Every structure is written in C-alpha cells, then in structure tokens.
CSV table of C-alpha atoms in Angstrom, one decimal:
chain,number,residue,atom,x,y,z
F,1,UNK,CA,2.0,31.4,50.7
F,2,UNK,CA,-0.9,28.9,50.5
F,3,UNK,CA,-4.5,29.9,49.9
F,4,UNK,CA,-7.1,27.7,51.5
F,5,UNK,CA,-10.8,28.0,50.6
F,6,UNK,CA,-14.0,26.5,52.1
F,7,UNK,CA,-16.7,27.2,49.5
F,8,UNK,CA,-20.2,26.9,50.7
F,9,UNK,CA,-23.5,27.5,48.9
F,10,UNK,CA,-23.6,31.2,49.9
F,11,UNK,CA,-20.3,32.1,51.6
F,12,UNK,CA,-16.6,31.4,51.0
F,13,UNK,CA,-14.3,31.1,54.0
F,14,UNK,CA,-10.6,31.8,53.1
F,15,UNK,CA,-7.3,32.0,54.8
F,16,UNK,CA,-3.7,32.5,53.7
F,17,UNK,CA,-0.8,30.5,55.3
F,18,UNK,CA,2.5,32.2,55.2
F,19,UNK,CA,4.5,29.0,55.5
F,20,UNK,CA,6.2,30.4,58.6
F,21,UNK,CA,4.8,29.0,61.9
F,22,UNK,CA,5.5,32.3,63.8
F,23,UNK,CA,3.3,34.2,61.4
F,24,UNK,CA,-0.5,33.7,62.0
F,25,UNK,CA,-2.7,33.0,59.1
F,26,UNK,CA,-4.9,35.8,57.7
F,27,UNK,CA,-8.4,35.2,56.5
F,28,UNK,CA,-12.1,36.0,56.5
F,29,UNK,CA,-15.4,35.3,54.9
F,30,UNK,CA,-16.9,36.7,51.6
F,31,UNK,CA,-20.1,36.2,49.7
F,32,UNK,CA,-19.0,35.9,46.1
F,33,UNK,CA,-16.0,35.0,43.8
F,34,UNK,CA,-15.7,38.7,43.0
F,35,UNK,CA,-15.5,39.7,46.6
F,36,UNK,CA,-12.9,37.0,47.2
F,37,UNK,CA,-10.8,38.3,44.3
F,38,UNK,CA,-11.0,41.9,45.6
F,39,UNK,CA,-10.0,41.0,49.2
F,40,UNK,CA,-7.1,38.8,48.0
F,41,UNK,CA,-5.8,41.6,45.7
F,42,UNK,CA,-5.8,43.9,48.7
F,43,UNK,CA,-3.5,41.7,50.8
F,44,UNK,CA,-0.1,43.3,51.0
F,45,UNK,CA,2.7,41.2,49.7
F,46,UNK,CA,0.5,38.3,48.6
F,47,UNK,CA,2.6,35.8,46.6
F,48,UNK,CA,0.8,32.5,46.3
F,49,UNK,CA,2.7,29.3,45.7
F,50,UNK,CA,-0.3,27.0,46.0
F,51,UNK,CA,-4.0,26.8,46.5
F,52,UNK,CA,-6.4,24.1,47.8
F,53,UNK,CA,-10.1,24.2,48.3
F,54,UNK,CA,-13.2,22.3,49.3
F,55,UNK,CA,-16.5,23.1,47.6
F,56,UNK,CA,-20.1,22.0,48.0
F,57,UNK,CA,-21.1,24.1,45.0
F,58,UNK,CA,-22.0,22.8,41.6
F,59,UNK,CA,-19.2,21.6,39.3
F,60,UNK,CA,-19.8,24.5,37.0
F,61,UNK,CA,-19.5,27.1,39.9
F,62,UNK,CA,-16.4,25.4,41.3
F,63,UNK,CA,-14.7,25.2,37.9
F,64,UNK,CA,-15.4,28.9,37.3
F,65,UNK,CA,-13.7,29.8,40.7
F,66,UNK,CA,-10.7,27.6,39.9
F,67,UNK,CA,-10.3,29.2,36.5
F,68,UNK,CA,-10.5,32.7,38.1
F,69,UNK,CA,-7.8,31.8,40.7
F,70,UNK,CA,-5.5,30.2,38.2
F,71,UNK,CA,-5.8,33.2,35.8
F,72,UNK,CA,-5.3,35.9,38.4
F,73,UNK,CA,-2.6,34.3,40.5
F,74,UNK,CA,-0.9,31.8,38.1
F,75,UNK,CA,-1.2,29.1,40.7
F,76,UNK,CA,-2.4,25.5,40.5
F,77,UNK,CA,-5.6,24.8,42.5
F,78,UNK,CA,-6.1,21.4,44.2
F,79,UNK,CA,-9.8,20.5,44.9
F,80,UNK,CA,-10.7,18.0,47.6
F,81,UNK,CA,-12.5,14.9,46.3
F,82,UNK,CA,-14.8,12.3,47.9
F,83,UNK,CA,-12.9,9.4,49.4
F,84,UNK,CA,-13.7,6.1,51.0
F,85,UNK,CA,-10.7,6.5,53.3
F,86,UNK,CA,-8.5,9.4,54.3
F,87,UNK,CA,-5.9,9.9,56.9
F,88,UNK,CA,-7.0,6.9,58.9
F,89,UNK,CA,-10.7,7.7,58.8
F,90,UNK,CA,-13.1,5.4,56.9
F,91,UNK,CA,-16.2,7.0,55.4
F,92,UNK,CA,-19.3,5.6,57.0
F,93,UNK,CA,-21.9,6.4,54.3
F,94,UNK,CA,-23.3,3.6,52.2
F,95,UNK,CA,-22.6,5.8,49.2
F,96,UNK,CA,-19.4,7.5,50.4
F,97,UNK,CA,-19.5,10.2,47.6
F,98,UNK,CA,-22.8,11.5,49.0
F,99,UNK,CA,-21.3,12.6,52.3
F,100,UNK,CA,-20.8,16.4,52.0
F,101,UNK,CA,-17.2,17.2,51.4
F,102,UNK,CA,-17.0,20.0,54.0
F,103,UNK,CA,-18.5,17.6,56.6
F,104,UNK,CA,-16.2,14.8,55.6
F,105,UNK,CA,-13.1,17.0,56.0
F,106,UNK,CA,-14.3,18.3,59.4
F,107,UNK,CA,-14.5,14.6,60.5
F,108,UNK,CA,-11.0,13.9,59.2
F,109,UNK,CA,-9.7,17.0,60.8
F,110,UNK,CA,-11.2,16.2,64.2
F,111,UNK,CA,-9.8,12.7,64.2
F,112,UNK,CA,-6.4,14.0,63.3
F,113,UNK,CA,-6.4,16.4,66.2
F,114,UNK,CA,-8.0,13.9,68.7
F,115,UNK,CA,-6.2,10.7,67.8
F,116,UNK,CA,-9.1,8.9,69.4
F,117,UNK,CA,-12.9,8.5,69.2
F,118,UNK,CA,-14.6,11.8,68.7
F,119,UNK,CA,-17.9,13.6,68.2
F,120,UNK,CA,-17.9,16.4,65.7
F,121,UNK,CA,-20.6,19.1,65.9
F,122,UNK,CA,-20.8,21.7,63.1
F,123,UNK,CA,-23.2,24.5,63.9
F,124,UNK,CA,-23.8,26.5,60.7
F,125,UNK,CA,-26.8,27.1,58.5
F,126,UNK,CA,-27.4,23.4,59.0
F,127,UNK,CA,-26.3,21.6,62.1
F,128,UNK,CA,-24.5,18.3,61.6
F,129,UNK,CA,-23.1,15.7,64.0
F,130,UNK,CA,-20.7,12.9,63.2
F,131,UNK,CA,-19.4,10.0,65.3
F,132,UNK,CA,-15.9,8.5,64.8
F,133,UNK,CA,-14.7,5.4,66.6
F,134,UNK,CA,-11.3,5.0,68.2
F,135,UNK,CA,-10.0,3.1,65.2
F,136,UNK,CA,-11.2,5.8,62.7
F,137,UNK,CA,-14.5,4.3,61.6
F,138,UNK,CA,-17.0,7.0,60.7
F,139,UNK,CA,-20.3,5.7,62.2
F,140,UNK,CA,-22.5,8.3,60.5
F,141,UNK,CA,-24.4,11.2,62.1
F,142,UNK,CA,-27.3,13.5,62.0
F,143,UNK,CA,-28.4,16.7,60.2
F,144,UNK,CA,-30.9,19.2,61.3
F,145,UNK,CA,-31.7,22.9,60.6
F,146,UNK,CA,-29.4,25.4,62.2
F,147,UNK,CA,-30.3,28.7,63.9
F,148,UNK,CA,-30.4,30.7,60.6
F,149,UNK,CA,-32.8,28.1,59.0
F,150,UNK,CA,-35.1,27.9,62.0
F,151,UNK,CA,-35.2,31.7,62.3
F,152,UNK,CA,-35.9,32.2,58.6
F,153,UNK,CA,-38.6,29.6,58.5
F,154,UNK,CA,-40.5,31.4,61.3
F,155,UNK,CA,-40.0,34.7,59.7
F,156,UNK,CA,-41.2,33.4,56.3
F,157,UNK,CA,-44.2,31.4,57.4
F,158,UNK,CA,-45.5,33.5,60.3
F,159,UNK,CA,-46.7,36.9,59.2
F,160,UNK,CA,-46.4,38.7,62.5
F,161,UNK,CA,-42.8,37.7,63.2
F,162,UNK,CA,-40.7,40.5,61.8
F,163,UNK,CA,-37.4,41.7,63.2
F,164,UNK,CA,-33.9,42.5,62.0
F,165,UNK,CA,-30.5,40.8,62.8
F,166,UNK,CA,-29.6,43.5,65.3
F,167,UNK,CA,-32.6,42.7,67.4
F,168,UNK,CA,-31.9,39.0,67.1
F,169,UNK,CA,-28.4,39.5,68.5
F,170,UNK,CA,-29.6,41.5,71.4
F,171,UNK,CA,-32.2,38.9,72.2
F,172,UNK,CA,-29.5,36.3,72.9
F,173,UNK,CA,-28.0,38.2,75.8
F,174,UNK,CA,-30.2,36.1,78.1
F,175,UNK,CA,-32.1,32.8,78.0
F,176,UNK,CA,-34.9,33.9,80.3
F,177,UNK,CA,-38.5,33.4,78.9
F,178,UNK,CA,-38.9,36.0,76.1
F,179,UNK,CA,-41.1,39.1,76.7
F,180,UNK,CA,-41.2,40.0,73.0
F,181,UNK,CA,-41.5,38.0,69.8
F,182,UNK,CA,-37.9,38.4,68.9
F,183,UNK,CA,-36.8,37.2,72.4
F,184,UNK,CA,-39.2,34.3,72.3
F,185,UNK,CA,-38.1,33.1,68.8
F,186,UNK,CA,-34.3,33.6,69.2
F,187,UNK,CA,-34.1,32.1,72.7
F,188,UNK,CA,-36.4,29.2,71.7
F,189,UNK,CA,-34.3,28.4,68.7
F,190,UNK,CA,-31.1,28.6,70.6
F,191,UNK,CA,-32.4,26.3,73.3
F,192,UNK,CA,-33.4,23.8,70.6
F,193,UNK,CA,-29.8,24.0,69.4
F,194,UNK,CA,-28.5,23.3,72.9
F,195,UNK,CA,-30.9,20.4,73.4
F,196,UNK,CA,-29.7,18.9,70.1
F,197,UNK,CA,-26.0,19.0,71.0
F,198,UNK,CA,-26.6,17.6,74.5
F,199,UNK,CA,-28.5,14.7,72.9
F,200,UNK,CA,-25.6,14.0,70.6
F,201,UNK,CA,-23.2,13.7,73.6
F,202,UNK,CA,-25.5,11.1,75.2
F,203,UNK,CA,-25.7,9.2,71.9
F,204,UNK,CA,-21.9,9.4,71.7
F,205,UNK,CA,-21.5,7.8,75.1
F,206,UNK,CA,-23.8,5.0,73.9
F,207,UNK,CA,-21.8,4.2,70.7
F,208,UNK,CA,-18.3,5.4,71.6
F,209,UNK,CA,-18.0,4.7,75.3
F,210,UNK,CA,-16.8,7.2,77.9
F,211,UNK,CA,-13.5,8.1,76.3
F,212,UNK,CA,-14.1,10.5,73.4
F,213,UNK,CA,-13.4,14.1,72.4
F,214,UNK,CA,-16.0,16.6,71.4
F,215,UNK,CA,-15.2,19.2,68.7
F,216,UNK,CA,-17.3,22.3,67.9
F,217,UNK,CA,-17.1,24.3,64.7
F,218,UNK,CA,-19.3,26.6,62.7
F,219,UNK,CA,-20.6,30.1,63.1
F,220,UNK,CA,-23.0,29.4,66.0
F,221,UNK,CA,-20.7,27.1,68.0
F,222,UNK,CA,-20.3,29.8,70.7
F,223,UNK,CA,-24.0,29.4,71.5
F,224,UNK,CA,-23.5,26.0,73.0
F,225,UNK,CA,-20.1,26.4,74.6
F,226,UNK,CA,-21.7,26.9,78.0
F,227,UNK,CA,-23.5,23.5,78.0
F,228,UNK,CA,-20.4,21.7,76.5
F,229,UNK,CA,-17.5,22.9,78.6
F,230,UNK,CA,-15.5,19.7,77.7
F,231,UNK,CA,-15.7,20.5,74.0
F,232,UNK,CA,-12.9,22.0,71.9
F,233,UNK,CA,-13.8,24.9,69.6
F,234,UNK,CA,-11.9,24.7,66.3
F,235,UNK,CA,-13.1,27.3,63.9
F,236,UNK,CA,-10.9,26.0,61.0
F,237,UNK,CA,-11.6,22.3,61.4
F,238,UNK,CA,-12.4,21.9,57.7
F,239,UNK,CA,-9.0,23.3,56.8
F,240,UNK,CA,-7.3,20.7,59.1
F,241,UNK,CA,-9.0,18.0,57.0
F,242,UNK,CA,-8.3,19.9,53.7
F,243,UNK,CA,-4.6,19.7,54.4
F,244,UNK,CA,-4.9,15.9,54.6
F,245,UNK,CA,-6.9,15.7,51.4
F,246,UNK,CA,-4.7,18.1,49.4
F,247,UNK,CA,-1.2,18.1,50.7
F,248,UNK,CA,1.2,20.8,49.4
F,249,UNK,CA,5.0,21.0,49.7
F,250,UNK,CA,6.4,23.0,52.5
F,251,UNK,CA,3.1,23.2,54.5
C-alpha cells in the first residue's frame, strides 16, 4: 500500500493506493497532522510499503510530518522537489524553484494525461492557470484569488456582510441576480470565477492554437463545469504528477 499526500497551508489531501488496479484508492481531506494520523490508524488492514508527498508548507512543518509518518508506520517518505524538467515538461519560471510544487505537479500530471498542449486550471483557495505547449514547454500562467478568498475579503472588510457557509451553499443554486446579500456576494464571486476561466481559454487559443486539452482540478472546479464542457475534471491531478516526481516500486 502506498500513501500519497498533498500538504497545503491549511489542509492535507491524502489517499492510499492498494497496488491492485481493481481496488479503488481510499482517501480524504484533513486539517492537521494529528487528524491525518487518526484517520490513517482507523483504516482497516493498513500496511504501508511506501509514502510520497508534496508540500507547500515550511521546511520545519514538512520535516515534522515526515518524522511522524516514519515513526508511526516505519516507512520511508519521498518528498517532491523543485525541478527544471520532469516527465517531458520544462519549468517555465525564470527561477524554477519559485513555482509552487503543487502547481508544478498539476502541470506535469496534466501533460502526462493529455500528451499534447494543455491548459491547467486549479480552482482552490487561490485560482491558478498554466499553459503547456505541445512539446512540453511550460509557458507560465496566472494566479488570482479563489472563491474562498474573495468571500472572506468581503466578509472581513464589509461590516454588513455576515452569513454562514450553509447560506453560501444555498445561494449558488442559481445565478440569477441576488435578492439578498448572500446571494449577491456568492453569485457575483462565482461569476467572476467563470469569467476568469473563460478568459484563460481564449488566451490558450492565442498561445497554443486550436488543439489543446483543458484540465480542471481543485475544490471549486464544479462551479465552472457548465461553461467549460470540453474540460476534463481530474480531482487528483497533483497525485498524477507526484507519481512522476517520486516513483515507487510496484506502483
């Protein structure tokens, strides 16, 4: 069994591969190292033979998690590292180590799946877009606030905007003009998100031509599926790239 981890600043996405194609991976999302340990210890029959992770946390935080996993499960942990080139993709940043590791692996994963030019859209706390040419050249991309950041900024800096997450979810059942503050904010932010991704597709046509694949990932990807019917939704895109960065025997 192989444990894969995508360690963000606030959440950890995890999944366990059985090594048998017929058995689907199990996984989830937790908010701390302690929560991760609890959920892993609750997995029936868990017997890890390897572990690989990508982390955008500090070196101290990442090292602490690695030590915890090695101690509890007696398994070596491979950590993805910045690279100028990986699996046929050439990093497009002037300072390649400055490209976020999770973003880099999503780009690598998309190119592996597409085998041609592609646009990668990751809709999470922040929204990122990346362009990859047919020969694997990463052409760069864009970063803007995602729905959680836009929502929180309005809640924080506008005194009369106060509502909970349940109300926010209900507000997105329609995109008609809002008749309450929560509807106006949530639908407005969602439409900004849609406008951003449609602009990225137009930019992709300019720099990649007409033949390219579009990949969606991230927690809010479903909000733009309607306007990007040609896109492929791959929730574990980072893990596809992680497998290239940290290969393990038998996987």
